Amino acid sequence: AGVGFLVINTLTDPAEPTVSATEYRQQIETERAEKDTFFRENTGSPLADKGSFKHLGYYPPNLMFRVSARLEPFADASQKMTVRMSDGSEEVYEKYAHAVFELNGQACRLLITKTDGNYSILFRDGTSGKATYGGGRYLDLDADKLAGNRAVLDFNAAYNPFCAYNTSYACPLPPAENTLPVAVEAGEKQVAGH
């Protein structure tokens, strides 16, 4: 009963609004329902067979997987890297910073990339290829919240790329350095049959 009064992240990121665990869970569930509707009804959905689609699979929202990370920007802001795509092609992304944080008692470090003005973390973890998509998952970051030296990484929002649902899509694969030493049991799971 007291869980609904837990306040999230007021000390680690004062720019984040104060929200209870109950409100947080409702917000996550609303976003997931909207994504299910998109997958089922939108012409931009990656699903070839929308008629049999019921919903995506997710881990239950868990505040343990919403962490504050220290950002380590690159001294040379023009650093680039080649990212391999799921179809064998390659794209060039900008290296933005490393996010350093602790998860399940393990020190973690992930590269944040930037492409077309979007900031993302492409990652694999102990669930990849088992409960989640083997090619890795993505976590998008709000550019407005990356101005300081800290950022909130909410793995409850981790999602599969479209190529997890339809091989006609080419999706960027996580760089080798973005393999976490822990199982991130948060966010989107692999859907049976895809």
Coordinates of N, CA, C and O in Angstrom, one line a residue:
A1 N 0.8 -1.2 0.0 CA 0.0 0.0 0.0 C 0.9 1.2 0.0 O 0.5 2.2 -0.6
G2 N 2.0 1.2 0.7 CA 2.9 2.4 0.8 C 3.7 2.6 -0.5 O 4.3 3.6 -0.6
V3 N 3.7 1.6 -1.4 CA 4.5 1.8 -2.6 C 4.0 3.0 -3.4 O 4.9 3.7 -4.0
G4 N 2.8 3.3 -3.4 CA 2.3 4.4 -4.2 C 2.8 5.8 -3.7 O 2.7 6.7 -4.4
F5 N 3.4 5.8 -2.6 CA 3.9 7.1 -2.1 C 5.4 7.2 -2.3 O 6.0 8.2 -1.9
L6 N 6.1 6.2 -2.9 CA 7.5 6.3 -3.2 C 7.7 7.4 -4.2 O 7.1 7.5 -5.2
V7 N 8.6 8.3 -3.9 CA 8.9 9.4 -4.8 C 10.2 9.1 -5.6 O 11.1 8.6 -5.1
I8 N 10.1 9.3 -6.9 CA 11.1 8.9 -7.8 C 12.1 10.1 -8.1 O 11.7 11.2 -8.4
N9 N 13.3 9.8 -8.0 CA 14.4 10.6 -8.5 C 14.4 12.1 -8.2 O 15.0 12.9 -9.0
T10 N 13.9 12.5 -7.1 CA 13.9 13.9 -6.8 C 15.3 14.4 -6.4 O 15.7 15.5 -6.6
L11 N 16.2 13.5 -5.9 CA 17.5 13.9 -5.5 C 18.5 13.8 -6.6 O 19.4 14.6 -6.6
T12 N 18.3 12.8 -7.5 CA 19.3 12.6 -8.6 C 19.1 13.6 -9.8 O 20.1 13.8 -10.5
D13 N 17.9 14.0 -10.0 CA 17.7 14.9 -11.1 C 16.6 15.9 -10.8 O 15.4 15.6 -11.0
P14 N 16.9 17.1 -10.3 CA 15.9 18.0 -9.9 C 15.0 18.5 -11.0 O 13.9 19.0 -10.8
A15 N 15.5 18.3 -12.3 CA 14.7 18.7 -13.4 C 13.5 17.7 -13.7 O 12.6 18.0 -14.3
E16 N 13.6 16.5 -13.1 CA 12.6 15.5 -13.3 C 11.4 15.8 -12.4 O 11.6 16.1 -11.2
P17 N 10.2 15.8 -12.8 CA 9.1 16.0 -11.9 C 8.9 14.9 -10.9 O 9.3 13.8 -11.1
T18 N 8.4 15.3 -9.7 CA 8.2 14.4 -8.7 C 7.0 13.6 -9.0 O 5.9 14.1 -9.4
V19 N 7.1 12.2 -8.9 CA 5.9 11.4 -9.3 C 6.0 10.2 -8.4 O 7.0 9.7 -8.0
S20 N 4.8 9.7 -8.0 CA 4.7 8.5 -7.2 C 4.9 7.2 -8.0 O 4.8 7.3 -9.2
A21 N 5.2 6.1 -7.3 CA 5.4 4.9 -8.0 C 4.2 4.5 -8.8 O 4.2 3.9 -9.9
T22 N 3.0 4.7 -8.2 CA 1.7 4.4 -8.8 C 1.5 5.2 -10.1 O 1.2 4.6 -11.1
E23 N 1.8 6.5 -10.0 CA 1.7 7.4 -11.2 C 2.7 6.9 -12.3 O 2.3 6.9 -13.4
Y24 N 3.9 6.6 -11.8 CA 4.9 6.1 -12.8 C 4.5 4.9 -13.5 O 4.5 4.8 -14.7
R25 N 4.0 3.9 -12.8 CA 3.5 2.6 -13.4 C 2.4 2.9 -14.3 O 2.3 2.3 -15.4
Q26 N 1.4 3.8 -14.0 CA 0.3 4.1 -14.8 C 0.8 4.8 -16.1 O 0.3 4.5 -17.2
Q27 N 1.8 5.7 -16.0 CA 2.3 6.4 -17.2 C 3.0 5.3 -18.1 O 2.8 5.4 -19.3
I28 N 3.8 4.4 -17.6 CA 4.4 3.4 -18.4 C 3.4 2.5 -19.1 O 3.5 2.2 -20.3
E29 N 2.4 2.1 -18.3 CA 1.3 1.3 -18.9 C 0.5 2.0 -20.0 O 0.1 1.4 -21.0
T30 N 0.3 3.3 -19.8 CA -0.4 4.1 -20.9 C 0.4 4.1 -22.1 O -0.1 4.0 -23.2
E31 N 1.7 4.4 -22.0 CA 2.6 4.5 -23.1 C 2.7 3.1 -23.9 O 2.7 3.1 -25.1
R32 N 2.7 2.1 -23.1 CA 2.7 0.7 -23.7 C 1.4 0.4 -24.5 O 1.4 -0.2 -25.6
A33 N 0.3 0.8 -23.9 CA -1.0 0.6 -24.6 C -1.1 1.4 -25.9 O -1.6 0.9 -26.9
E34 N -0.5 2.6 -25.9 CA -0.5 3.5 -27.1 C 0.4 2.8 -28.2 O 0.1 2.8 -29.4
K35 N 1.5 2.2 -27.7 CA 2.4 1.5 -28.7 C 1.7 0.3 -29.3 O 1.8 0.1 -30.5
D36 N 1.0 -0.4 -28.5 CA 0.2 -1.6 -29.0 C -0.8 -1.1 -30.0 O -0.9 -1.8 -31.1
T37 N -1.4 0.0 -29.8 CA -2.4 0.5 -30.7 C -1.7 0.8 -32.0 O -2.2 0.5 -33.1
F38 N -0.5 1.5 -31.9 CA 0.2 1.8 -33.1 C 0.6 0.6 -33.9 O 0.4 0.5 -35.1
F39 N 1.1 -0.4 -33.2 CA 1.5 -1.7 -33.9 C 0.3 -2.4 -34.6 O 0.4 -2.9 -35.7
R40 N -0.9 -2.3 -33.9 CA -2.1 -3.0 -34.4 C -2.7 -2.2 -35.6 O -3.3 -2.8 -36.5
E41 N -2.7 -0.9 -35.5 CA -3.5 -0.1 -36.4 C -2.8 0.8 -37.4 O -3.4 1.2 -38.5
N42 N -1.6 1.2 -37.1 CA -0.9 2.3 -37.9 C -0.3 1.7 -39.2 O 0.3 0.6 -39.1
T43 N -0.3 2.4 -40.3 CA 0.3 1.9 -41.5 C 1.8 1.9 -41.3 O 2.5 1.2 -42.1
G44 N 2.4 2.6 -40.4 CA 3.8 2.7 -40.1 C 4.3 1.5 -39.3 O 5.5 1.4 -39.0
S45 N 3.4 0.7 -38.8 CA 3.7 -0.5 -38.0 C 4.6 -1.5 -38.8 O 4.4 -1.7 -40.0
P46 N 5.6 -2.1 -38.1 CA 6.4 -3.0 -38.9 C 5.8 -4.4 -39.1 O 6.3 -5.2 -39.8
L47 N 4.6 -4.6 -38.4 CA 4.0 -5.9 -38.5 C 3.4 -6.2 -39.9 O 2.6 -5.4 -40.4
A48 N 3.7 -7.3 -40.5 CA 3.0 -7.7 -41.7 C 1.6 -8.2 -41.5 O 0.7 -8.0 -42.3
D49 N 1.4 -8.9 -40.4 CA 0.1 -9.5 -40.0 C -0.4 -8.8 -38.8 O -0.2 -9.2 -37.7
K50 N -1.1 -7.6 -39.0 CA -1.6 -6.9 -37.8 C -2.9 -7.5 -37.2 O -3.2 -7.3 -36.1
G51 N -3.6 -8.3 -38.0 CA -4.8 -8.9 -37.6 C -4.7 -9.9 -36.4 O -5.5 -10.0 -35.5
S52 N -3.5 -10.6 -36.3 CA -3.4 -11.6 -35.2 C -2.6 -11.0 -34.1 O -2.4 -11.6 -33.0
F53 N -2.2 -9.7 -34.2 CA -1.4 -9.1 -33.1 C -2.3 -8.7 -31.9 O -3.4 -8.0 -32.2
K54 N -1.9 -9.0 -30.7 CA -2.7 -8.7 -29.6 C -2.0 -7.5 -28.8 O -2.5 -6.5 -28.6
H55 N -0.7 -7.8 -28.4 CA 0.0 -6.8 -27.7 C 1.5 -7.2 -27.6 O 1.8 -8.4 -27.8
L56 N 2.4 -6.2 -27.4 CA 3.8 -6.5 -27.2 C 4.0 -7.1 -25.8 O 3.2 -6.9 -24.9
G57 N 5.1 -7.7 -25.6 CA 5.4 -8.3 -24.2 C 6.4 -7.4 -23.5 O 7.3 -6.8 -24.1
Y58 N 6.2 -7.2 -22.2 CA 7.0 -6.3 -21.4 C 7.3 -6.9 -20.1 O 6.5 -7.7 -19.5
Y59 N 8.4 -6.5 -19.5 CA 8.7 -6.8 -18.1 C 7.8 -5.8 -17.3 O 7.5 -4.6 -17.8
P60 N 7.3 -6.1 -16.1 CA 6.6 -5.1 -15.3 C 7.5 -3.9 -15.0 O 8.7 -4.1 -14.8
P61 N 6.9 -2.7 -14.9 CA 7.7 -1.5 -14.6 C 8.4 -1.8 -13.2 O 7.8 -2.3 -12.3
N62 N 9.7 -1.4 -13.2 CA 10.5 -1.7 -12.0 C 11.5 -0.5 -11.8 O 12.3 -0.2 -12.7
L63 N 11.3 0.3 -10.7 CA 12.1 1.5 -10.5 C 13.6 1.2 -10.3 O 14.4 2.1 -10.5
M64 N 13.9 -0.1 -10.0 CA 15.3 -0.4 -9.9 C 16.1 -0.2 -11.2 O 17.3 0.0 -11.2
F65 N 15.3 -0.3 -12.3 CA 15.9 -0.1 -13.6 C 15.8 1.3 -14.2 O 16.0 1.6 -15.4
R66 N 15.5 2.3 -13.3 CA 15.5 3.7 -13.6 C 16.7 4.3 -12.8 O 16.6 4.5 -11.6
V67 N 17.8 4.6 -13.5 CA 19.0 5.0 -12.8 C 19.5 6.3 -13.3 O 19.3 6.8 -14.4
S68 N 20.2 6.9 -12.4 CA 20.9 8.2 -12.7 C 22.3 7.9 -13.1 O 23.0 7.1 -12.5
A69 N 22.7 8.4 -14.3 CA 24.1 8.2 -14.8 C 24.9 9.4 -14.9 O 24.3 10.5 -15.2
R70 N 26.2 9.3 -14.7 CA 27.1 10.4 -14.9 C 27.5 10.3 -16.4 O 27.8 9.3 -16.9
L71 N 27.5 11.5 -17.0 CA 27.9 11.6 -18.4 C 29.3 12.0 -18.6 O 29.8 12.9 -17.9
E72 N 30.0 11.3 -19.4 CA 31.4 11.6 -19.8 C 31.5 11.9 -21.2 O 31.7 11.0 -22.1
P73 N 31.3 13.2 -21.5 CA 31.3 13.6 -23.0 C 32.7 13.4 -23.6 O 33.7 13.4 -22.9
F74 N 32.8 13.3 -24.9 CA 34.0 13.2 -25.6 C 34.6 14.6 -25.7 O 33.9 15.6 -26.0
A75 N 36.0 14.7 -25.5 CA 36.7 16.0 -25.6 C 36.5 16.5 -27.0 O 36.4 17.7 -27.2
D76 N 36.6 15.6 -28.0 CA 36.4 16.0 -29.4 C 35.0 15.7 -29.8 O 34.6 14.5 -30.0
A77 N 34.1 16.7 -29.9 CA 32.7 16.6 -30.1 C 32.4 16.1 -31.6 O 31.3 15.8 -31.9
S78 N 33.4 15.9 -32.4 CA 33.1 15.5 -33.8 C 33.5 14.0 -34.0 O 33.6 13.6 -35.1
Q79 N 33.7 13.3 -32.9 CA 34.0 11.9 -33.1 C 32.9 11.1 -33.7 O 31.7 11.3 -33.3
K80 N 33.2 10.2 -34.7 CA 32.2 9.4 -35.4 C 32.5 8.0 -35.2 O 33.7 7.6 -34.8
M81 N 31.6 7.1 -35.5 CA 31.8 5.7 -35.5 C 30.9 5.1 -36.6 O 29.9 5.6 -36.9
T82 N 31.4 3.9 -37.1 CA 30.6 3.2 -38.1 C 29.8 2.2 -37.3 O 30.3 1.4 -36.5
V83 N 28.5 2.2 -37.6 CA 27.5 1.2 -36.9 C 27.1 0.3 -38.0 O 26.6 0.6 -39.0
R84 N 27.2 -1.0 -37.6 CA 26.7 -2.1 -38.5 C 25.2 -2.2 -38.4 O 24.7 -2.2 -37.3
M85 N 24.6 -2.4 -39.5 CA 23.1 -2.6 -39.6 C 22.8 -4.1 -39.7 O 23.6 -4.9 -40.1
S86 N 21.5 -4.4 -39.4 CA 21.1 -5.8 -39.4 C 21.1 -6.4 -40.7 O 21.2 -7.7 -40.9
D87 N 21.1 -5.6 -41.8 CA 21.1 -6.2 -43.2 C 22.6 -6.2 -43.7 O 22.8 -6.5 -44.9
G88 N 23.6 -5.9 -42.9 CA 25.0 -5.9 -43.3 C 25.5 -4.6 -43.8 O 26.7 -4.5 -44.0
S89 N 24.6 -3.6 -44.0 CA 25.1 -2.3 -44.4 C 25.7 -1.6 -43.2 O 25.7 -2.1 -42.1
E90 N 26.1 -0.4 -43.4 CA 26.7 0.4 -42.3 C 26.2 1.9 -42.4 O 25.9 2.4 -43.5
E91 N 26.2 2.5 -41.2 CA 25.9 3.9 -41.1 C 26.9 4.6 -40.2 O 27.5 3.9 -39.4
V92 N 27.0 5.9 -40.3 CA 27.9 6.6 -39.5 C 27.1 7.4 -38.4 O 26.2 8.1 -38.8
Y93 N 27.5 7.2 -37.2 CA 26.8 7.9 -36.0 C 27.9 8.7 -35.3 O 29.1 8.5 -35.4
E94 N 27.4 9.8 -34.7 CA 28.3 10.6 -33.8 C 28.4 9.9 -32.4 O 27.4 9.4 -31.9
K95 N 29.5 10.0 -31.8 CA 29.7 9.6 -30.5 C 29.4 10.8 -29.6 O 30.1 11.8 -29.7
Y96 N 28.5 10.7 -28.7 CA 28.1 11.8 -27.8 C 28.8 11.8 -26.5 O 29.5 12.7 -26.1
A97 N 28.6 10.7 -25.8 CA 29.2 10.6 -24.4 C 29.1 9.2 -23.9 O 28.4 8.3 -24.6
H98 N 29.8 8.9 -22.8 CA 29.5 7.6 -22.1 C 28.6 7.9 -20.9 O 28.8 8.9 -20.3
A99 N 27.7 7.0 -20.7 CA 26.9 7.1 -19.5 C 27.4 6.0 -18.5 O 27.6 4.9 -18.9
V100 N 27.8 6.5 -17.3 CA 28.4 5.6 -16.3 C 27.4 5.5 -15.1 O 27.0 6.6 -14.6
F101 N 27.1 4.3 -14.7 CA 26.1 4.1 -13.7 C 26.2 2.8 -13.0 O 27.1 2.0 -13.4
E102 N 25.4 2.5 -12.0 CA 25.5 1.2 -11.4 C 24.1 0.6 -11.5 O 23.1 1.2 -11.4
L103 N 24.1 -0.8 -11.8 CA 22.9 -1.5 -12.0 C 23.1 -2.9 -11.4 O 24.0 -3.6 -11.7
N104 N 22.2 -3.3 -10.5 CA 22.3 -4.6 -9.8 C 23.6 -4.8 -9.1 O 24.2 -5.8 -9.2
G105 N 24.2 -3.7 -8.6 CA 25.5 -3.7 -7.9 C 26.7 -3.8 -8.8 O 27.8 -3.9 -8.4
Q106 N 26.5 -3.7 -10.1 CA 27.5 -3.8 -11.1 C 27.8 -2.4 -11.7 O 26.9 -1.6 -12.0
A107 N 29.1 -2.0 -11.9 CA 29.4 -0.8 -12.6 C 29.2 -1.0 -14.0 O 29.6 -2.0 -14.6
C108 N 28.5 0.0 -14.7 CA 28.1 -0.1 -16.1 C 28.5 1.1 -16.8 O 28.6 2.2 -16.2
R109 N 28.8 1.0 -18.1 CA 29.2 2.1 -19.0 C 28.6 1.8 -20.4 O 28.8 0.7 -20.9
L110 N 27.9 2.8 -20.9 CA 27.3 2.6 -22.2 C 27.6 3.9 -23.0 O 27.5 5.0 -22.5
L111 N 27.8 3.7 -24.3 CA 28.0 4.7 -25.3 C 26.7 5.3 -25.7 O 25.8 4.6 -26.1
I112 N 26.6 6.6 -25.6 CA 25.4 7.3 -26.2 C 25.8 7.8 -27.6 O 26.8 8.5 -27.7
T113 N 25.0 7.5 -28.6 CA 25.2 8.0 -29.9 C 24.2 9.0 -30.3 O 23.1 9.1 -29.8
K114 N 24.5 9.7 -31.4 CA 23.6 10.7 -31.9 C 23.6 10.6 -33.4 O 24.6 10.4 -34.1
T115 N 22.3 10.5 -34.0 CA 22.1 10.5 -35.4 C 20.9 11.3 -35.7 O 19.9 11.1 -35.0
D116 N 20.9 12.1 -36.7 CA 19.8 12.9 -37.1 C 19.2 13.7 -36.0 O 17.9 13.8 -35.9
G117 N 20.0 14.2 -35.0 CA 19.5 14.9 -33.9 C 18.9 14.1 -32.8 O 18.4 14.6 -31.8
N118 N 18.9 12.8 -32.9 CA 18.4 11.9 -31.9 C 19.5 11.2 -31.1 O 20.5 10.8 -31.7
Y119 N 19.3 11.2 -29.8 CA 20.3 10.6 -28.9 C 19.8 9.2 -28.4 O 18.6 9.1 -28.0
S120 N 20.6 8.2 -28.6 CA 20.2 6.8 -28.2 C 21.3 6.0 -27.6 O 22.5 6.3 -27.8
I121 N 20.9 5.0 -26.9 CA 21.8 4.0 -26.4 C 21.3 2.7 -27.1 O 20.2 2.3 -26.9
L122 N 22.2 2.0 -27.8 CA 22.0 0.7 -28.4 C 22.7 -0.3 -27.5 O 23.9 -0.2 -27.4
F123 N 22.0 -1.2 -26.9 CA 22.7 -2.1 -26.0 C 22.2 -3.6 -26.0 O 21.1 -3.9 -26.5
R124 N 23.0 -4.4 -25.5 CA 22.7 -5.8 -25.3 C 22.9 -6.0 -23.8 O 23.7 -5.3 -23.1
D125 N 22.3 -7.1 -23.3 CA 22.5 -7.4 -21.9 C 22.3 -8.9 -21.7 O 22.1 -9.6 -22.7
G126 N 22.2 -9.4 -20.4 CA 22.0 -10.8 -20.1 C 20.7 -11.4 -20.6 O 20.6 -12.6 -20.6
T127 N 19.8 -10.6 -21.0 CA 18.5 -11.1 -21.5 C 18.5 -11.2 -23.1 O 17.6 -11.9 -23.6
S128 N 19.5 -10.6 -23.7 CA 19.5 -10.6 -25.2 C 19.6 -12.0 -25.8 O 20.4 -12.8 -25.4
G129 N 18.7 -12.3 -26.7 CA 18.6 -13.6 -27.3 C 17.9 -14.7 -26.5 O 17.8 -15.8 -26.9
K130 N 17.5 -14.3 -25.3 CA 16.7 -15.2 -24.5 C 15.3 -14.6 -24.3 O 14.4 -15.0 -25.0
A131 N 15.1 -13.7 -23.4 CA 13.8 -13.1 -23.2 C 13.6 -11.9 -24.0 O 12.5 -11.4 -24.2
T132 N 14.7 -11.3 -24.5 CA 14.6 -10.1 -25.4 C 15.3 -10.3 -26.7 O 16.0 -11.3 -26.9
Y133 N 15.0 -9.4 -27.6 CA 15.6 -9.6 -29.0 C 17.1 -9.7 -29.0 O 17.8 -9.0 -28.4
G134 N 17.6 -10.7 -29.7 CA 19.0 -11.0 -29.7 C 19.8 -10.0 -30.3 O 21.0 -9.8 -30.0
G135 N 19.3 -9.2 -31.2 CA 20.0 -8.1 -31.9 C 20.2 -6.9 -31.0 O 21.0 -6.0 -31.3
G136 N 19.6 -6.9 -29.8 CA 19.8 -5.8 -28.9 C 18.6 -4.9 -28.8 O 17.6 -5.0 -29.6
R137 N 18.5 -4.0 -27.8 CA 17.4 -3.1 -27.7 C 17.9 -1.7 -27.7 O 19.1 -1.4 -27.6
Y138 N 17.0 -0.7 -27.7 CA 17.3 0.7 -27.8 C 16.7 1.4 -26.6 O 15.7 1.1 -26.1
L139 N 17.4 2.5 -26.2 CA 16.9 3.4 -25.2 C 17.1 4.8 -25.8 O 18.2 5.2 -26.0
D140 N 16.0 5.6 -26.0 CA 16.1 7.0 -26.5 C 16.2 7.9 -25.3 O 15.7 7.7 -24.3
L141 N 17.0 9.0 -25.6 CA 17.2 10.0 -24.5 C 16.7 11.3 -25.0 O 16.9 11.7 -26.2
D142 N 16.2 12.1 -24.1 CA 15.7 13.4 -24.4 C 16.8 14.4 -24.4 O 17.5 14.6 -23.4
A143 N 17.0 15.0 -25.6 CA 18.1 15.9 -25.8 C 18.1 17.1 -24.8 O 19.2 17.5 -24.3
D144 N 17.0 17.6 -24.3 CA 16.8 18.7 -23.4 C 17.4 18.3 -22.0 O 17.7 19.1 -21.2
K145 N 17.5 17.0 -21.7 CA 17.9 16.5 -20.4 C 19.4 16.1 -20.4 O 19.8 15.4 -19.5
L146 N 20.1 16.3 -21.5 CA 21.5 15.9 -21.6 C 22.4 17.1 -21.5 O 23.6 16.9 -21.8
A147 N 22.0 18.2 -21.1 CA 22.8 19.4 -21.1 C 23.9 19.4 -20.0 O 24.9 19.9 -20.1
G148 N 23.5 18.8 -18.8 CA 24.4 18.7 -17.7 C 25.3 17.5 -17.8 O 25.5 16.9 -18.8
N149 N 25.9 17.2 -16.7 CA 26.8 16.0 -16.6 C 26.1 14.8 -16.1 O 26.7 13.8 -15.8
R150 N 24.7 14.8 -16.0 CA 24.0 13.6 -15.5 C 22.8 13.4 -16.4 O 22.3 14.3 -17.1
A151 N 22.3 12.2 -16.4 CA 21.1 11.8 -17.2 C 20.4 10.7 -16.5 O 21.0 9.9 -15.9
V152 N 19.1 10.6 -16.6 CA 18.3 9.5 -16.1 C 18.1 8.5 -17.3 O 17.7 8.9 -18.3
L153 N 18.5 7.3 -17.0 CA 18.3 6.2 -18.0 C 17.2 5.3 -17.4 O 17.4 4.7 -16.4
D154 N 16.1 5.3 -18.2 CA 15.0 4.5 -17.7 C 14.9 3.2 -18.6 O 14.3 3.3 -19.7
F155 N 15.4 2.1 -18.2 CA 15.4 0.9 -19.0 C 14.0 0.3 -19.1 O 13.8 -0.6 -19.9
N156 N 13.0 0.8 -18.3 CA 11.6 0.4 -18.5 C 11.1 0.8 -19.9 O 10.1 0.3 -20.4
A157 N 11.8 1.8 -20.5 CA 11.4 2.3 -21.8 C 12.3 1.7 -22.9 O 12.2 2.0 -24.1
A158 N 13.1 0.7 -22.6 CA 13.9 0.0 -23.6 C 13.0 -0.7 -24.6 O 12.0 -1.3 -24.2
Y159 N 13.3 -0.7 -25.8 CA 12.4 -1.2 -26.8 C 13.2 -2.0 -27.9 O 14.4 -1.7 -28.1
N160 N 12.5 -2.8 -28.6 CA 13.1 -3.6 -29.8 C 13.0 -2.7 -31.0 O 12.0 -2.0 -31.2
P161 N 14.0 -2.8 -31.9 CA 13.9 -2.2 -33.2 C 12.9 -2.9 -34.1 O 12.5 -4.0 -33.8
F162 N 12.5 -2.2 -35.1 CA 11.5 -2.7 -36.0 C 12.0 -4.0 -36.7 O 11.2 -4.9 -37.0
C163 N 13.3 -4.2 -36.9 CA 13.8 -5.4 -37.5 C 13.5 -6.7 -36.7 O 13.6 -7.8 -37.2
A164 N 13.2 -6.5 -35.4 CA 12.8 -7.6 -34.5 C 11.5 -8.2 -34.9 O 11.2 -9.3 -34.6
Y165 N 10.7 -7.4 -35.7 CA 9.3 -7.8 -36.1 C 9.2 -8.0 -37.6 O 8.2 -8.6 -38.0
N166 N 10.2 -7.5 -38.3 CA 10.0 -7.6 -39.8 C 11.5 -7.5 -40.4 O 12.1 -6.4 -40.2
T167 N 11.9 -8.5 -41.0 CA 13.3 -8.5 -41.5 C 13.5 -7.6 -42.7 O 14.7 -7.4 -43.1
S168 N 12.5 -7.0 -43.2 CA 12.7 -6.0 -44.3 C 13.2 -4.7 -43.8 O 13.6 -3.9 -44.6
Y169 N 13.3 -4.5 -42.5 CA 13.8 -3.3 -41.9 C 15.3 -3.5 -41.6 O 15.7 -4.6 -41.2
A170 N 16.1 -2.5 -41.8 CA 17.5 -2.5 -41.4 C 17.7 -1.7 -40.2 O 17.4 -0.5 -40.2
C171 N 18.2 -2.3 -39.1 CA 18.3 -1.6 -37.8 C 19.8 -1.6 -37.4 O 20.5 -2.6 -37.6
P172 N 20.2 -0.5 -36.7 CA 21.6 -0.5 -36.2 C 21.7 -1.5 -35.1 O 20.9 -1.7 -34.2
L173 N 22.9 -2.2 -35.1 CA 23.2 -3.1 -34.0 C 24.1 -2.5 -33.0 O 24.9 -1.6 -33.3
P174 N 23.9 -2.8 -31.7 CA 24.8 -2.2 -30.7 C 26.2 -2.5 -30.9 O 26.6 -3.6 -31.3
P175 N 27.1 -1.4 -30.6 CA 28.5 -1.7 -30.7 C 28.9 -2.7 -29.6 O 28.2 -2.8 -28.5
A176 N 30.0 -3.4 -29.8 CA 30.5 -4.4 -28.8 C 30.6 -3.8 -27.4 O 30.3 -4.5 -26.4
E177 N 31.1 -2.6 -27.3 CA 31.3 -2.0 -25.9 C 29.9 -1.8 -25.2 O 29.9 -1.6 -24.0
N178 N 28.8 -1.9 -25.9 CA 27.5 -1.6 -25.2 C 26.8 -2.9 -24.8 O 25.6 -3.1 -25.0
T179 N 27.6 -3.9 -24.3 CA 27.1 -5.1 -23.8 C 27.2 -5.1 -22.3 O 28.3 -5.0 -21.8
L180 N 26.0 -5.0 -21.6 CA 26.0 -4.9 -20.2 C 26.3 -6.2 -19.5 O 25.9 -7.3 -20.0
P181 N 27.0 -6.2 -18.3 CA 27.3 -7.4 -17.6 C 26.2 -7.9 -16.7 O 26.3 -8.8 -16.0
V182 N 25.0 -7.3 -16.9 CA 23.8 -7.7 -16.1 C 22.6 -8.0 -17.0 O 22.6 -7.6 -18.1
A183 N 21.6 -8.6 -16.4 CA 20.4 -8.9 -17.1 C 19.5 -7.7 -16.8 O 19.1 -7.4 -15.7
V184 N 19.1 -7.0 -17.9 CA 18.2 -5.8 -17.7 C 16.8 -6.3 -17.9 O 16.2 -6.4 -19.0
E185 N 16.1 -6.8 -16.8 CA 14.8 -7.3 -16.9 C 13.8 -6.2 -16.8 O 13.0 -6.1 -15.8
A186 N 13.8 -5.3 -17.8 CA 13.0 -4.2 -17.9 C 12.7 -3.8 -19.3 O 13.5 -4.2 -20.2
G187 N 11.6 -3.2 -19.6 CA 11.3 -2.8 -21.0 C 10.7 -3.9 -21.8 O 10.1 -4.8 -21.3
E188 N 10.8 -3.8 -23.1 CA 10.2 -4.7 -24.1 C 10.9 -6.0 -24.2 O 12.1 -6.1 -24.2
K189 N 10.0 -7.1 -24.2 CA 10.5 -8.4 -24.4 C 10.4 -8.8 -25.9 O 9.8 -8.2 -26.7
Q190 N 11.0 -10.0 -26.2 CA 10.9 -10.6 -27.5 C 9.5 -11.1 -27.7 O 8.9 -11.7 -26.7
V191 N 8.9 -10.9 -28.8 CA 7.5 -11.5 -29.1 C 7.6 -12.8 -29.8 O 8.4 -12.9 -30.7
A192 N 6.9 -13.8 -29.3 CA 6.9 -15.1 -29.9 C 6.6 -15.0 -31.4 O 5.7 -14.3 -31.8
G193 N 7.3 -15.7 -32.2 CA 7.1 -15.7 -33.6 C 7.8 -14.7 -34.4 O 7.7 -14.6 -35.6
H194 N 8.6 -13.8 -33.7 CA 9.4 -12.8 -34.4 C 10.8 -12.9 -34.0 O 11.2 -13.4 -32.9

